[in-house]
C-alpha cells in the first residue's frame, strides 16, 4: 500500500490549524470586557474562481480575526484609511488543495450604518504545490503576497455579512511558476 505523504501533511495541517483556532478561542473566551482581544471574528467559506489547470477543487472554510491596535474604531469617514486594522486568518484546504495562513492590514470604509467596503493587503504562507506539474496552481514559493477586496452589510452593530475575493501570488519575485490562487466567498462577522 502506497501512502501519499503530501495529502497526509495537507490534512494534518488543515486539522492542526482548525484545532489551534478552536483552542485559542477557548482560551480567550473567558476574557472580561476590559480584556477584549479581538475587534471582530469572521467565519466563512470560499471557492476557487480560476479556470483551467490552475483551478483548485473543493471549498475552503475560513476564519479571520481582526484586531484594532491603531484606533480604527475611534475614526469616522475617510479618516479610517489612516488607521487600518490587523487581520490574521486561515483558509483550510479540504480536497488536498492548499491551506493558507495569512496576515496583513485591513482598511474598512463605512458608507453608512449598514453598508461598508473593505480592502486588505499582507502575506500568506501556504501548503500548495510549488511546481507546475499537475492540476492546481503552481505557486513558485511558500510565502506569497495576499490581497482581498470585499463589500458588506451590517444587520446589527455586531453582526455583518461580507462577500469578498482574495488573491495570493508572488508577483514574479521568486523563481518558479506564478499561477496564484484566486478565491471568492462569503463571511459572517461578529464585531465585539
PDB file of C-alpha atoms in Angstrom, residues 1-191:
ATOM      1  CA  UNK A   1       0.000   0.000   0.000  1.00  0.00           C
ATOM      2  CA  UNK A   2       1.403   3.353  -1.083  1.00  0.00           C
ATOM      3  CA  UNK A   3       0.926   6.356   1.234  1.00  0.00           C
ATOM      4  CA  UNK A   4       0.691   9.815  -0.293  1.00  0.00           C
ATOM      5  CA  UNK A   5       2.587  11.801   2.339  1.00  0.00           C
ATOM      6  CA  UNK A   6       1.708  15.110   0.686  1.00  0.00           C
ATOM      7  CA  UNK A   7      -2.007  14.506   1.222  1.00  0.00           C
ATOM      8  CA  UNK A   8      -1.365  13.316   4.772  1.00  0.00           C
ATOM      9  CA  UNK A   9       0.584  16.507   5.529  1.00  0.00           C
ATOM     10  CA  UNK A  10      -2.126  18.701   3.978  1.00  0.00           C
ATOM     11  CA  UNK A  11      -4.856  17.044   6.034  1.00  0.00           C
ATOM     12  CA  UNK A  12      -2.731  17.246   9.191  1.00  0.00           C
ATOM     13  CA  UNK A  13      -2.010  20.956   8.639  1.00  0.00           C
ATOM     14  CA  UNK A  14      -5.703  21.655   7.999  1.00  0.00           C
ATOM     15  CA  UNK A  15      -6.752  19.793  11.153  1.00  0.00           C
ATOM     16  CA  UNK A  16      -3.954  21.391  13.190  1.00  0.00           C
ATOM     17  CA  UNK A  17      -4.899  24.902  12.087  1.00  0.00           C
ATOM     18  CA  UNK A  18      -8.563  24.284  12.952  1.00  0.00           C
ATOM     19  CA  UNK A  19      -7.572  22.861  16.355  1.00  0.00           C
ATOM     20  CA  UNK A  20      -5.263  25.817  17.034  1.00  0.00           C
ATOM     21  CA  UNK A  21      -8.002  28.342  16.237  1.00  0.00           C
ATOM     22  CA  UNK A  22     -10.571  26.492  18.393  1.00  0.00           C
ATOM     23  CA  UNK A  23      -8.074  26.224  21.253  1.00  0.00           C
ATOM     24  CA  UNK A  24      -7.165  29.895  21.008  1.00  0.00           C
ATOM     25  CA  UNK A  25     -10.844  30.872  21.028  1.00  0.00           C
ATOM     26  CA  UNK A  26     -11.470  28.656  24.060  1.00  0.00           C
ATOM     27  CA  UNK A  27      -8.571  30.251  25.950  1.00  0.00           C
ATOM     28  CA  UNK A  28      -9.701  33.791  25.154  1.00  0.00           C
ATOM     29  CA  UNK A  29     -13.408  33.129  25.694  1.00  0.00           C
ATOM     30  CA  UNK A  30     -13.102  33.773  29.424  1.00  0.00           C
ATOM     31  CA  UNK A  31     -11.629  37.265  28.996  1.00  0.00           C
ATOM     32  CA  UNK A  32     -13.667  40.087  30.516  1.00  0.00           C
ATOM     33  CA  UNK A  33     -14.867  43.071  28.502  1.00  0.00           C
ATOM     34  CA  UNK A  34     -11.881  45.103  29.764  1.00  0.00           C
ATOM     35  CA  UNK A  35      -9.505  42.471  28.341  1.00  0.00           C
ATOM     36  CA  UNK A  36     -11.019  42.342  24.844  1.00  0.00           C
ATOM     37  CA  UNK A  37      -8.600  40.708  22.437  1.00  0.00           C
ATOM     38  CA  UNK A  38     -10.430  40.729  19.097  1.00  0.00           C
ATOM     39  CA  UNK A  39     -12.146  43.603  17.370  1.00  0.00           C
ATOM     40  CA  UNK A  40     -14.023  41.204  15.077  1.00  0.00           C
ATOM     41  CA  UNK A  41     -14.190  37.489  14.232  1.00  0.00           C
ATOM     42  CA  UNK A  42     -15.303  36.196  10.827  1.00  0.00           C
ATOM     43  CA  UNK A  43     -16.264  32.704   9.724  1.00  0.00           C
ATOM     44  CA  UNK A  44     -16.929  31.793   6.119  1.00  0.00           C
ATOM     45  CA  UNK A  45     -16.294  29.681   3.070  1.00  0.00           C
ATOM     46  CA  UNK A  46     -14.691  30.332  -0.312  1.00  0.00           C
ATOM     47  CA  UNK A  47     -14.035  28.537  -3.602  1.00  0.00           C
ATOM     48  CA  UNK A  48     -11.604  28.930  -6.485  1.00  0.00           C
ATOM     49  CA  UNK A  49     -12.649  31.237  -9.320  1.00  0.00           C
ATOM     50  CA  UNK A  50      -9.740  30.257 -11.575  1.00  0.00           C
ATOM     51  CA  UNK A  51     -10.152  28.123 -14.683  1.00  0.00           C
ATOM     52  CA  UNK A  52      -8.063  25.519 -16.460  1.00  0.00           C
ATOM     53  CA  UNK A  53      -5.269  23.607 -14.742  1.00  0.00           C
ATOM     54  CA  UNK A  54      -4.908  26.371 -12.112  1.00  0.00           C
ATOM     55  CA  UNK A  55      -8.383  25.751 -10.686  1.00  0.00           C
ATOM     56  CA  UNK A  56      -8.480  24.405  -7.134  1.00  0.00           C
ATOM     57  CA  UNK A  57     -11.088  21.800  -6.212  1.00  0.00           C
ATOM     58  CA  UNK A  58     -13.339  21.879  -3.180  1.00  0.00           C
ATOM     59  CA  UNK A  59     -14.387  24.580  -0.767  1.00  0.00           C
ATOM     60  CA  UNK A  60     -12.299  26.384   1.839  1.00  0.00           C
ATOM     61  CA  UNK A  61     -13.630  27.016   5.346  1.00  0.00           C
ATOM     62  CA  UNK A  62     -12.136  30.262   6.629  1.00  0.00           C
ATOM     63  CA  UNK A  63     -11.702  32.046   9.923  1.00  0.00           C
ATOM     64  CA  UNK A  64     -10.291  35.552  10.303  1.00  0.00           C
ATOM     65  CA  UNK A  65      -9.601  37.575  13.438  1.00  0.00           C
ATOM     66  CA  UNK A  66      -9.318  41.355  13.203  1.00  0.00           C
ATOM     67  CA  UNK A  67      -7.522  43.490  15.788  1.00  0.00           C
ATOM     68  CA  UNK A  68      -7.631  47.273  16.301  1.00  0.00           C
ATOM     69  CA  UNK A  69      -4.169  48.395  17.505  1.00  0.00           C
ATOM     70  CA  UNK A  70      -4.273  51.760  15.662  1.00  0.00           C
ATOM     71  CA  UNK A  71      -7.658  53.079  16.860  1.00  0.00           C
ATOM     72  CA  UNK A  72      -9.797  52.421  13.769  1.00  0.00           C
ATOM     73  CA  UNK A  73     -12.960  52.352  15.915  1.00  0.00           C
ATOM     74  CA  UNK A  74     -12.381  55.957  17.063  1.00  0.00           C
ATOM     75  CA  UNK A  75     -12.385  57.336  13.498  1.00  0.00           C
ATOM     76  CA  UNK A  76     -15.158  58.166  11.031  1.00  0.00           C
ATOM     77  CA  UNK A  77     -15.360  58.616   7.281  1.00  0.00           C
ATOM     78  CA  UNK A  78     -12.230  58.683   5.174  1.00  0.00           C
ATOM     79  CA  UNK A  79     -10.019  59.031   8.279  1.00  0.00           C
ATOM     80  CA  UNK A  80     -10.482  55.281   8.656  1.00  0.00           C
ATOM     81  CA  UNK A  81      -7.907  54.813   5.863  1.00  0.00           C
ATOM     82  CA  UNK A  82      -5.201  56.184   8.161  1.00  0.00           C
ATOM     83  CA  UNK A  83      -5.860  53.576  10.871  1.00  0.00           C
ATOM     84  CA  UNK A  84      -6.107  50.078   9.421  1.00  0.00           C
ATOM     85  CA  UNK A  85      -6.976  47.033  11.473  1.00  0.00           C
ATOM     86  CA  UNK A  86      -4.708  43.980  11.528  1.00  0.00           C
ATOM     87  CA  UNK A  87      -6.048  40.631  10.325  1.00  0.00           C
ATOM     88  CA  UNK A  88      -4.850  37.060  10.932  1.00  0.00           C
ATOM     89  CA  UNK A  89      -6.579  34.049   9.448  1.00  0.00           C
ATOM     90  CA  UNK A  90      -6.584  30.701   7.758  1.00  0.00           C
ATOM     91  CA  UNK A  91      -8.276  29.179   4.735  1.00  0.00           C
ATOM     92  CA  UNK A  92      -8.340  25.392   5.093  1.00  0.00           C
ATOM     93  CA  UNK A  93      -7.917  23.169   2.014  1.00  0.00           C
ATOM     94  CA  UNK A  94     -10.478  20.334   2.063  1.00  0.00           C
ATOM     95  CA  UNK A  95      -9.754  18.442  -1.167  1.00  0.00           C
ATOM     96  CA  UNK A  96      -5.991  18.120  -0.979  1.00  0.00           C
ATOM     97  CA  UNK A  97      -5.560  21.722  -2.113  1.00  0.00           C
ATOM     98  CA  UNK A  98      -3.601  24.485  -0.411  1.00  0.00           C
ATOM     99  CA  UNK A  99      -4.253  25.574   3.145  1.00  0.00           C
ATOM    100  CA  UNK A 100      -3.341  29.234   3.689  1.00  0.00           C
ATOM    101  CA  UNK A 101      -2.231  31.115   6.816  1.00  0.00           C
ATOM    102  CA  UNK A 102      -2.450  34.853   6.171  1.00  0.00           C
ATOM    103  CA  UNK A 103      -1.924  38.166   7.930  1.00  0.00           C
ATOM    104  CA  UNK A 104      -1.855  41.819   6.996  1.00  0.00           C
ATOM    105  CA  UNK A 105      -3.667  45.144   7.204  1.00  0.00           C
ATOM    106  CA  UNK A 106      -7.383  45.739   6.604  1.00  0.00           C
ATOM    107  CA  UNK A 107      -8.882  49.068   5.557  1.00  0.00           C
ATOM    108  CA  UNK A 108     -12.641  49.400   6.061  1.00  0.00           C
ATOM    109  CA  UNK A 109     -14.750  52.318   4.839  1.00  0.00           C
ATOM    110  CA  UNK A 110     -18.316  52.787   6.056  1.00  0.00           C
ATOM    111  CA  UNK A 111     -20.721  54.257   3.509  1.00  0.00           C
ATOM    112  CA  UNK A 112     -23.469  54.429   6.132  1.00  0.00           C
ATOM    113  CA  UNK A 113     -24.500  52.451   9.224  1.00  0.00           C
ATOM    114  CA  UNK A 114     -25.269  49.361   7.124  1.00  0.00           C
ATOM    115  CA  UNK A 115     -23.009  49.296   4.032  1.00  0.00           C
ATOM    116  CA  UNK A 116     -19.213  49.065   4.017  1.00  0.00           C
ATOM    117  CA  UNK A 117     -16.323  48.197   1.706  1.00  0.00           C
ATOM    118  CA  UNK A 118     -13.012  46.677   2.626  1.00  0.00           C
ATOM    119  CA  UNK A 119      -9.549  46.024   1.224  1.00  0.00           C
ATOM    120  CA  UNK A 120      -6.689  44.064   2.737  1.00  0.00           C
ATOM    121  CA  UNK A 121      -3.020  43.551   1.933  1.00  0.00           C
ATOM    122  CA  UNK A 122      -0.396  41.333   3.517  1.00  0.00           C
ATOM    123  CA  UNK A 123       1.265  37.968   3.173  1.00  0.00           C
ATOM    124  CA  UNK A 124       0.381  34.301   3.186  1.00  0.00           C
ATOM    125  CA  UNK A 125       2.185  31.030   3.877  1.00  0.00           C
ATOM    126  CA  UNK A 126       0.593  28.065   2.093  1.00  0.00           C
ATOM    127  CA  UNK A 127       0.808  24.293   1.698  1.00  0.00           C
ATOM    128  CA  UNK A 128       0.175  24.237  -2.076  1.00  0.00           C
ATOM    129  CA  UNK A 129       2.282  22.909  -4.946  1.00  0.00           C
ATOM    130  CA  UNK A 130       5.347  24.936  -5.827  1.00  0.00           C
ATOM    131  CA  UNK A 131       5.829  23.361  -9.263  1.00  0.00           C
ATOM    132  CA  UNK A 132       3.506  23.463 -12.236  1.00  0.00           C
ATOM    133  CA  UNK A 133       3.388  19.673 -12.610  1.00  0.00           C
ATOM    134  CA  UNK A 134      -0.295  18.768 -12.361  1.00  0.00           C
ATOM    135  CA  UNK A 135      -3.762  20.020 -11.575  1.00  0.00           C
ATOM    136  CA  UNK A 136      -3.981  23.055  -9.371  1.00  0.00           C
ATOM    137  CA  UNK A 137      -1.882  26.183  -9.396  1.00  0.00           C
ATOM    138  CA  UNK A 138       1.911  26.133  -9.419  1.00  0.00           C
ATOM    139  CA  UNK A 139       2.842  28.733  -6.819  1.00  0.00           C
ATOM    140  CA  UNK A 140       6.645  29.016  -7.039  1.00  0.00           C
ATOM    141  CA  UNK A 141       7.400  29.732  -3.373  1.00  0.00           C
ATOM    142  CA  UNK A 142       5.883  29.189   0.093  1.00  0.00           C
ATOM    143  CA  UNK A 143       5.428  32.850   1.042  1.00  0.00           C
ATOM    144  CA  UNK A 144       3.181  34.946  -1.202  1.00  0.00           C
ATOM    145  CA  UNK A 145       1.511  38.333  -1.239  1.00  0.00           C
ATOM    146  CA  UNK A 146      -2.154  38.211  -0.208  1.00  0.00           C
ATOM    147  CA  UNK A 147      -4.736  40.846  -1.040  1.00  0.00           C
ATOM    148  CA  UNK A 148      -8.519  40.996  -0.959  1.00  0.00           C
ATOM    149  CA  UNK A 149     -11.458  43.313  -1.576  1.00  0.00           C
ATOM    150  CA  UNK A 150     -14.974  42.965  -0.258  1.00  0.00           C
ATOM    151  CA  UNK A 151     -18.346  44.580   0.269  1.00  0.00           C
ATOM    152  CA  UNK A 152     -20.536  44.029   3.272  1.00  0.00           C
ATOM    153  CA  UNK A 153     -23.808  44.662   5.033  1.00  0.00           C
ATOM    154  CA  UNK A 154     -24.351  45.128   8.795  1.00  0.00           C
ATOM    155  CA  UNK A 155     -27.524  43.568  10.192  1.00  0.00           C
ATOM    156  CA  UNK A 156     -26.824  44.995  13.669  1.00  0.00           C
ATOM    157  CA  UNK A 157     -23.868  46.829  15.234  1.00  0.00           C
ATOM    158  CA  UNK A 158     -22.414  43.380  15.992  1.00  0.00           C
ATOM    159  CA  UNK A 159     -23.392  41.085  13.063  1.00  0.00           C
ATOM    160  CA  UNK A 160     -22.429  41.531   9.408  1.00  0.00           C
ATOM    161  CA  UNK A 161     -22.026  39.588   6.178  1.00  0.00           C
ATOM    162  CA  UNK A 162     -19.339  40.255   3.582  1.00  0.00           C
ATOM    163  CA  UNK A 163     -18.669  38.969   0.063  1.00  0.00           C
ATOM    164  CA  UNK A 164     -15.012  39.030  -0.886  1.00  0.00           C
ATOM    165  CA  UNK A 165     -12.488  37.992  -3.489  1.00  0.00           C
ATOM    166  CA  UNK A 166      -8.899  37.223  -2.428  1.00  0.00           C
ATOM    167  CA  UNK A 167      -5.754  36.642  -4.471  1.00  0.00           C
ATOM    168  CA  UNK A 168      -2.346  35.258  -3.482  1.00  0.00           C
ATOM    169  CA  UNK A 169       0.761  35.218  -5.688  1.00  0.00           C
ATOM    170  CA  UNK A 170       4.453  36.134  -5.600  1.00  0.00           C
ATOM    171  CA  UNK A 171       4.321  38.906  -8.246  1.00  0.00           C
ATOM    172  CA  UNK A 172       7.227  37.228 -10.098  1.00  0.00           C
ATOM    173  CA  UNK A 173       9.588  37.971  -7.202  1.00  0.00           C
ATOM    174  CA  UNK A 174      10.742  34.359  -6.784  1.00  0.00           C
ATOM    175  CA  UNK A 175      11.651  31.546  -9.185  1.00  0.00           C
ATOM    176  CA  UNK A 176       9.093  29.107 -10.466  1.00  0.00           C
ATOM    177  CA  UNK A 177       5.545  29.367 -11.736  1.00  0.00           C
ATOM    178  CA  UNK A 178       3.203  32.095 -10.554  1.00  0.00           C
ATOM    179  CA  UNK A 179      -0.312  30.785 -11.217  1.00  0.00           C
ATOM    180  CA  UNK A 180      -1.523  32.265  -7.946  1.00  0.00           C
ATOM    181  CA  UNK A 181      -4.679  31.392  -6.033  1.00  0.00           C
ATOM    182  CA  UNK A 182      -7.860  33.401  -6.501  1.00  0.00           C
ATOM    183  CA  UNK A 183     -10.827  32.557  -4.293  1.00  0.00           C
ATOM    184  CA  UNK A 184     -14.208  34.202  -3.773  1.00  0.00           C
ATOM    185  CA  UNK A 185     -16.512  33.638  -0.863  1.00  0.00           C
ATOM    186  CA  UNK A 186     -18.755  34.897   1.874  1.00  0.00           C
ATOM    187  CA  UNK A 187     -18.084  35.540   5.553  1.00  0.00           C
ATOM    188  CA  UNK A 188     -20.269  36.167   8.590  1.00  0.00           C
ATOM    189  CA  UNK A 189     -18.677  38.555  11.073  1.00  0.00           C
ATOM    190  CA  UNK A 190     -19.220  39.345  14.730  1.00  0.00           C
ATOM    191  CA  UNK A 191     -17.835  42.704  15.915  1.00  0.00           C
TER     192      UNK A 191
END
